[in-house]
Tab-separated table of C-alpha atoms in Angstrom:
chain	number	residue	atom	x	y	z
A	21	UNK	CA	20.160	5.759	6.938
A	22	UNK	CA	18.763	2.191	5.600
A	23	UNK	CA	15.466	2.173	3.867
A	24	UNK	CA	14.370	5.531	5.721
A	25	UNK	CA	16.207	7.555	2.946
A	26	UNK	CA	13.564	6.355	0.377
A	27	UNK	CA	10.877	6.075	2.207
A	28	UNK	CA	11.861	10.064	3.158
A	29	UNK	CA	11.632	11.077	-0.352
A	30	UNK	CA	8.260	9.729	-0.925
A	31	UNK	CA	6.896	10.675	2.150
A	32	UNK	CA	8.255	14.365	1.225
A	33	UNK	CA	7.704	14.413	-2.570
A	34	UNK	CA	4.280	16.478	-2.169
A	35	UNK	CA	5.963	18.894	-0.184
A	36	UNK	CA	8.858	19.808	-2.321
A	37	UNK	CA	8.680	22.309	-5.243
A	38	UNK	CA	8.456	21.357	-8.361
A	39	UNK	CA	11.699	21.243	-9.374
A	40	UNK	CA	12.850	19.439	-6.547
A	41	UNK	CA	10.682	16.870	-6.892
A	42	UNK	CA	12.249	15.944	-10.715
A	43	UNK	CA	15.597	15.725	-8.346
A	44	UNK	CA	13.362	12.895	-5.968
A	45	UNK	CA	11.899	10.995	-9.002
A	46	UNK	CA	15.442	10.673	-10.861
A	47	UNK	CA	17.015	9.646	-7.616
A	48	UNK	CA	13.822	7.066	-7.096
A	49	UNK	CA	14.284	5.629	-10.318
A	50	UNK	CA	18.087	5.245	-10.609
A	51	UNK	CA	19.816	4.946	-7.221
A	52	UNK	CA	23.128	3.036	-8.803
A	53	UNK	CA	23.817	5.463	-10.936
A	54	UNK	CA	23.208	8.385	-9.039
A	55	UNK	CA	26.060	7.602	-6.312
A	56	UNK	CA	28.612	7.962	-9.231
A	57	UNK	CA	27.509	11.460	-10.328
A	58	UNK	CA	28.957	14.826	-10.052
A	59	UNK	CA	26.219	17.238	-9.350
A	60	UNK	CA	26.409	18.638	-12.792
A	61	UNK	CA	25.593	15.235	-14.039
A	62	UNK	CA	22.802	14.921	-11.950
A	63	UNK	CA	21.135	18.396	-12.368
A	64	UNK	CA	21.652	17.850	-16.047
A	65	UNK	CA	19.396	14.332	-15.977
A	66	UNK	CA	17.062	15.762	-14.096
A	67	UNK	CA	16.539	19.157	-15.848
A	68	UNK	CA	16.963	21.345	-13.219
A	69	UNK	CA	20.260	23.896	-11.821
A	70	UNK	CA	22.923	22.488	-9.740
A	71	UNK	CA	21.721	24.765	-6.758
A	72	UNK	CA	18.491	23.210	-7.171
A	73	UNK	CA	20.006	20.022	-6.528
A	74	UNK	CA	21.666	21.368	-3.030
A	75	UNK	CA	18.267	22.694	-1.810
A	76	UNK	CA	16.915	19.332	-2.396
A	77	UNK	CA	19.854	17.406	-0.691
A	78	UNK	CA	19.175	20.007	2.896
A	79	UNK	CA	15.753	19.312	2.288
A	80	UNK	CA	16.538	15.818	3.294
A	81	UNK	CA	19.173	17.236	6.101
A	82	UNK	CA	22.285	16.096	4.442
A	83	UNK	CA	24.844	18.850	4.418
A	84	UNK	CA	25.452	18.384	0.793
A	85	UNK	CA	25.051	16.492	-2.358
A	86	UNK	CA	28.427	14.698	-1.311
A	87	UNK	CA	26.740	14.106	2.286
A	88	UNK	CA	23.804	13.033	0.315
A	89	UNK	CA	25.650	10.289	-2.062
A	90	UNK	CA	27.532	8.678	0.815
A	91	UNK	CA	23.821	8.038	2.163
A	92	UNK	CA	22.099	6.945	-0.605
A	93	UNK	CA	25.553	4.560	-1.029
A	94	UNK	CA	24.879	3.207	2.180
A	95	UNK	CA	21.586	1.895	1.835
A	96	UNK	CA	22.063	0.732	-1.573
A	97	UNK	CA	25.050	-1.579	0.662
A	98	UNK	CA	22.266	-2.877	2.634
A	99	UNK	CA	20.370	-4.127	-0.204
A	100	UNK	CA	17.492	-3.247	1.484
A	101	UNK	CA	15.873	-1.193	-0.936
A	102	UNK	CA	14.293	-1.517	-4.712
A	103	UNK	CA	14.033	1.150	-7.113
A	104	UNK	CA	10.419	3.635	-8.124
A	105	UNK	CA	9.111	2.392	-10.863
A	106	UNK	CA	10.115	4.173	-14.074
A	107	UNK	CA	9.134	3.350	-17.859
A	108	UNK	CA	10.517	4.490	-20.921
A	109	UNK	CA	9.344	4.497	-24.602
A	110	UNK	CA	12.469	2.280	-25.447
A	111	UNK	CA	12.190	-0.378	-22.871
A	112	UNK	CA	11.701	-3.685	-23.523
A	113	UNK	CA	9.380	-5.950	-21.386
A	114	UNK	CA	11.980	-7.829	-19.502
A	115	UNK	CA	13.235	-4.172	-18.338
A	116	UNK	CA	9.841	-3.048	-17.741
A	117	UNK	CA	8.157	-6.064	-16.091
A	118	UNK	CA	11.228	-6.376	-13.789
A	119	UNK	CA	10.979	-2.545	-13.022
A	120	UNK	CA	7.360	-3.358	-11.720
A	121	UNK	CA	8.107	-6.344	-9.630
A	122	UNK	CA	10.721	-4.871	-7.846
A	123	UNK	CA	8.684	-1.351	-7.162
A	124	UNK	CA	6.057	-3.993	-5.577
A	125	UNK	CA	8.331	-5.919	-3.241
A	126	UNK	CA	10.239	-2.395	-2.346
A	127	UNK	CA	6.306	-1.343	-1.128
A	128	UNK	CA	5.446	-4.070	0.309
A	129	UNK	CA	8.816	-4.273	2.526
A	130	UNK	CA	8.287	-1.014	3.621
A	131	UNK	CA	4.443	-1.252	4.666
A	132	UNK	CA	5.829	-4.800	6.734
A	133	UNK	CA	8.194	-2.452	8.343
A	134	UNK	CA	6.152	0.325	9.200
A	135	UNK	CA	3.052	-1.536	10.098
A	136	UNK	CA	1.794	-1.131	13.908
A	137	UNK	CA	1.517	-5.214	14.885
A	138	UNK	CA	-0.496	-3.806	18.684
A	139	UNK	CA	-2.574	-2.050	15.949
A	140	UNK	CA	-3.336	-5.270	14.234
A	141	UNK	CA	-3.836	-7.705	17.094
A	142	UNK	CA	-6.462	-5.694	17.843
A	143	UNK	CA	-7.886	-5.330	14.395
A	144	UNK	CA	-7.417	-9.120	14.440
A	145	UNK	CA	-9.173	-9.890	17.329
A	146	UNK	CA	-11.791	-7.357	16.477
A	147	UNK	CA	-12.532	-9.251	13.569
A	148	UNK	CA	-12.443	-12.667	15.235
A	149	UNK	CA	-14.755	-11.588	17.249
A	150	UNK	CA	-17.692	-9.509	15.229
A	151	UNK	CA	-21.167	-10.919	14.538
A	152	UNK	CA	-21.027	-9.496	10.914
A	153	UNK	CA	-18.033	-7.850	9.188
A	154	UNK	CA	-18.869	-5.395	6.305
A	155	UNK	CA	-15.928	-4.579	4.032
A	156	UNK	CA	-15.860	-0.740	2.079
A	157	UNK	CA	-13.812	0.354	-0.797
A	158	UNK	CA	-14.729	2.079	-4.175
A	159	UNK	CA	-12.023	2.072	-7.464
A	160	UNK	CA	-9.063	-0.377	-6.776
A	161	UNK	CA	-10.416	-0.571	-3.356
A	162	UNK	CA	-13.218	-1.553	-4.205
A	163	UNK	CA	-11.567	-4.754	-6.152
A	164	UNK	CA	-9.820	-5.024	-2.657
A	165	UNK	CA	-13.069	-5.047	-0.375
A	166	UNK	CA	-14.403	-8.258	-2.854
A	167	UNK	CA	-11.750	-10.070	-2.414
A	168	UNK	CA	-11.360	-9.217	1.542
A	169	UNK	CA	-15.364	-10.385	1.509
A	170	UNK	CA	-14.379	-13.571	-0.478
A	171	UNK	CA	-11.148	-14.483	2.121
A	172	UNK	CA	-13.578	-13.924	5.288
A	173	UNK	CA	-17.058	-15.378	4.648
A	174	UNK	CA	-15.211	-18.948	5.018
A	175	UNK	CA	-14.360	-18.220	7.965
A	176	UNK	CA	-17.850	-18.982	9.424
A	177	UNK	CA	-18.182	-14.960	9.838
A	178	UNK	CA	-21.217	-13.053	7.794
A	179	UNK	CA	-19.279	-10.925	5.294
A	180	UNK	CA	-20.648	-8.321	2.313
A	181	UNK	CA	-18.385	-5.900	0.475
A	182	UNK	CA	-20.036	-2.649	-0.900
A	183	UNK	CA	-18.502	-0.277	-3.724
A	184	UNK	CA	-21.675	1.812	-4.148
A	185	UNK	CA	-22.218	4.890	-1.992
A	186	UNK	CA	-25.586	3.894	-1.218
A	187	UNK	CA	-25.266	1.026	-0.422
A	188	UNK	CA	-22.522	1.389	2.136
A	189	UNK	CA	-24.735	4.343	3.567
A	190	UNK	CA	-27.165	1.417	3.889
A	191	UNK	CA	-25.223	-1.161	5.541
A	192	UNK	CA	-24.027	1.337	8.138
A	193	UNK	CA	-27.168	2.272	9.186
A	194	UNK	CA	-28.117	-1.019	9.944
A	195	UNK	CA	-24.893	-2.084	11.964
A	196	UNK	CA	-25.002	-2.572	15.620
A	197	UNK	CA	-21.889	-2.552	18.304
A	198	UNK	CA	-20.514	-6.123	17.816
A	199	UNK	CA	-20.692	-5.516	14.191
A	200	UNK	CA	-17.334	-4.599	12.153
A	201	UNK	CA	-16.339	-2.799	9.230
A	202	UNK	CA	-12.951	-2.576	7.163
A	203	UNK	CA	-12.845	0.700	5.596
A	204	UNK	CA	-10.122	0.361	2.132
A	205	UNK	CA	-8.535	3.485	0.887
A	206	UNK	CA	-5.698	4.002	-1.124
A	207	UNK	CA	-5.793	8.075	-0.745
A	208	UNK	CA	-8.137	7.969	2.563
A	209	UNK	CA	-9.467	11.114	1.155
A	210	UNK	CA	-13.220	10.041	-0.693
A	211	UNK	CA	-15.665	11.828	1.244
A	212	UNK	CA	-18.463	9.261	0.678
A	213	UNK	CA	-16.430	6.246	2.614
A	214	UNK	CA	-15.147	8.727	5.032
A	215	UNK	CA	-19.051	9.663	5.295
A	216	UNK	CA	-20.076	5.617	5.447
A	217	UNK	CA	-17.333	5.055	8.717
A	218	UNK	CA	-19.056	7.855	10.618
A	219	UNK	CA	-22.876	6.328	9.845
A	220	UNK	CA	-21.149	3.235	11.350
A	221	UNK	CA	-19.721	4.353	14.280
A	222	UNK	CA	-22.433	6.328	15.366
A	223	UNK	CA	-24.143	3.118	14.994
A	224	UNK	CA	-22.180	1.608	17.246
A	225	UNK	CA	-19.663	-0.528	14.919
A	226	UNK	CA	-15.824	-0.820	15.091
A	227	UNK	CA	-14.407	0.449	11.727
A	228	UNK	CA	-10.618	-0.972	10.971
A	229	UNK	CA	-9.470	1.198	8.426
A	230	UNK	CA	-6.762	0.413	5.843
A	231	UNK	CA	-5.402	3.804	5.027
A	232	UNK	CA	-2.407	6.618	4.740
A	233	UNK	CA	-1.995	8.201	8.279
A	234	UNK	CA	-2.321	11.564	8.246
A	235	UNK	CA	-5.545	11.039	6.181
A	236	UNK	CA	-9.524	12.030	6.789
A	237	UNK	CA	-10.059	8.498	6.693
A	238	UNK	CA	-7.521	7.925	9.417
A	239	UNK	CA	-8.992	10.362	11.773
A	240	UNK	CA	-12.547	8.554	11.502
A	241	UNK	CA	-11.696	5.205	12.050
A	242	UNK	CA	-11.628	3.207	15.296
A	243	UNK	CA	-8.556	1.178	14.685
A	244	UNK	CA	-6.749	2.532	11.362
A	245	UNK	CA	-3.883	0.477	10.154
A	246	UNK	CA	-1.732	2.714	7.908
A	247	UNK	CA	-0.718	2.010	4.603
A	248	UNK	CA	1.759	4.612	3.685
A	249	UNK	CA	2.811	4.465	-0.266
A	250	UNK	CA	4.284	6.771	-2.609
A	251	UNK	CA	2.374	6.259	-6.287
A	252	UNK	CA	3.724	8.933	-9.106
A	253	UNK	CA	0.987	10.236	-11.011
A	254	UNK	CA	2.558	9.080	-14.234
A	255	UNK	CA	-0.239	7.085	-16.882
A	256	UNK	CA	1.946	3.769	-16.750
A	257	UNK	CA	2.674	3.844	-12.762
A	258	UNK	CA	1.831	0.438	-11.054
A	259	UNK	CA	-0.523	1.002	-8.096
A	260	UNK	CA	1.109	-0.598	-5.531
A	261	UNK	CA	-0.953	0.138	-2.758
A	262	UNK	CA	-3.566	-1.943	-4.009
A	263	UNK	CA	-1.107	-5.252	-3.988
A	264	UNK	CA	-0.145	-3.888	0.109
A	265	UNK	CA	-3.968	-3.680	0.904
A	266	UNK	CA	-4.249	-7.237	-0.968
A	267	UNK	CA	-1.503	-8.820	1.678
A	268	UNK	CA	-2.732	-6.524	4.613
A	269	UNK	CA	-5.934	-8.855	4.160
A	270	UNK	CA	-4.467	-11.782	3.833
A	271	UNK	CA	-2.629	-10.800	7.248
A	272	UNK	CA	-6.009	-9.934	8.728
A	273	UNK	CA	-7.530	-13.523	7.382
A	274	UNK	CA	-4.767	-15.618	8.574
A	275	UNK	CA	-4.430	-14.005	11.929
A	276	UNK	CA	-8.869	-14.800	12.662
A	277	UNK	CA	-8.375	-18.465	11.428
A	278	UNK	CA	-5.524	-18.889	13.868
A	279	UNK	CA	-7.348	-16.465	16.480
A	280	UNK	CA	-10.765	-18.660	15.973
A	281	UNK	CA	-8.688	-22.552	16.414
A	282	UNK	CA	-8.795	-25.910	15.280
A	283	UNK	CA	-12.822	-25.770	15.339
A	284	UNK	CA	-12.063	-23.783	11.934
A	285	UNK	CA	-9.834	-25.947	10.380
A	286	UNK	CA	-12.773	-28.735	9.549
A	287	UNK	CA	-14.796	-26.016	7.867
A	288	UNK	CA	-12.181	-25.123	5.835
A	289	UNK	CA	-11.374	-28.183	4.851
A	290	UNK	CA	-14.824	-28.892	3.715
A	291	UNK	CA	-15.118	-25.463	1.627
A	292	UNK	CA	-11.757	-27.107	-0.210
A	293	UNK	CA	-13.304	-30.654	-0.739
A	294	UNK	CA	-16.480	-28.944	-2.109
A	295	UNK	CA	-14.356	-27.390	-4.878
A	296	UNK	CA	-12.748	-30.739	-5.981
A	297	UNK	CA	-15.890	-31.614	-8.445
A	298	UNK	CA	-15.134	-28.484	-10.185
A	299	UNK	CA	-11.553	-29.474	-11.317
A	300	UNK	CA	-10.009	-31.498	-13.547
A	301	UNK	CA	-7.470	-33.905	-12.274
A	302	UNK	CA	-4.214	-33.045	-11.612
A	303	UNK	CA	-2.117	-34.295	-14.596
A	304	UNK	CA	-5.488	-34.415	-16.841
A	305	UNK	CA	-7.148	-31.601	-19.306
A	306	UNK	CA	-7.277	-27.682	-18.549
């Protein structure tokens, strides 16, 4: 089943009952040493009874846990997928840190997989296009839309990022069709931004929104590129959605530089030279 198996159990997690879902997170977090369990051992680890453990495993529409290790076997073979990330009291910071990283690349690999590339070259050439681009986000988002705003204004394009209700309200109210706006939401779900896109459109703007599908934000948008992570609601879990947003805009940025042509690659060039007075020497003092 490759890397559909986890990304499955995530997409689902919401949707099972509670017990089930300490069945997903154990299996998340520790995928070697589930597929050398007997069910007992697993319903013990994850505090829950061993019919609890079946229900989960047709949940998924394997015909048992047995049917369910083989599975999980496979796409460990593949090495295709990294574990959730998981903390405990006792670990140390080489087990933790590591933990993280490799919860990251798993999301990331599974956004690049999932991502809709007709969906982007339009989004792309949207952008490459637009007399002003606005960028929205509030929270971690918000951190995204700055640096989205910082990556595009040197690309000779008029760029602001908001992270205040009113003044996104604002913005959109003074847009005009030509005029873009990126949209950045990690749940989709904040009524003010999904409020903001709808201002803009009816002003005549293209919103790109980075987003879950499925999501109020998703139905809004004119072009929504969807951003589909998993984050526990545990105090010490990573947000990793925020890091996929991050490269999404990179993605965006790169593909308008190579969309706009050589013209660009001058102005670039002198937005790097103008930063050389503000550095030491390479070798010298830090």
């Amino acid at each position: 089943m490759s890397r559909a198996l986890f990304d499955e159990l995530r997409h689902r997690m919401e949707h099972f009952r509670r017990s089930e879902q300490k069945v997903a997170r154990f299996v998340l977090r520790n995928p070697d040493e589930v597929i050398h369990m007997r069910i007992v051992d697993l319903a013990t680890e994850a505090k829950v009874s061993e019919p609890t453990v079946v229900r989960f495993c047709r949940a998924l529409g394997c015909g048992g846990f047995q049917d369910f290790k083989l599975q999980l076997a496979q796409m460990l073979a593949t090495g295709s997928q990294f574990a959730q990330f998981s903390m405990n009291d006792s670990d140390s910071i080489a087990e933790f840190s590591h933990s993280i990283f490799d919860s990251t690349v798993g999301t990331l690999l599974s956004v690049r997989d999932r991502i809709d590339h007709q969906a982007l070259g339009r989004a792309v050439n949207a952008l490459a296009g637009a007399n002003r681009v606005e960028f929205y986000g509030f929270g971690a988002s918000g951190a995204v839309a700055a640096d989205a705003q910082h990556k595009f204004f040197r690309l000779q394009i008029s760029t602001s990022s908001y992270s205040d209700p009113h003044m996104q309200n604002m913005s959109a109210a003074t847009l005009s069709p030509g005029d873009v706006v990126v949209a950045i939401s990690q749940t989709g779900r904040t009524r003010a931004l999904v409020a903001s896109v709808r201002l803009a459109r009816e002003a005549g703007a293209t919103v790109i929104g980075l987003c879950p599908s499925g999501s109020p934000l998703a139905t809004e948008v004119t072009l929504p590129l969807y951003v589909d992570v998993f984050e526990d609601t545990e105090i010490y879990t990573p947000m990793s959605s925020r890091i996929a947003h991050l490269v999404l805009v990179d993605v965006l940025a790169v593909g308008v530089a190579k969309t706009r042509g050589p013209q660009l690659a001058e102005q670039l060039q002198a937005v790097k030279k103008s930063l050389h007075p503000l550095r030491f020497p390479d070798g010298g003092a830090r």
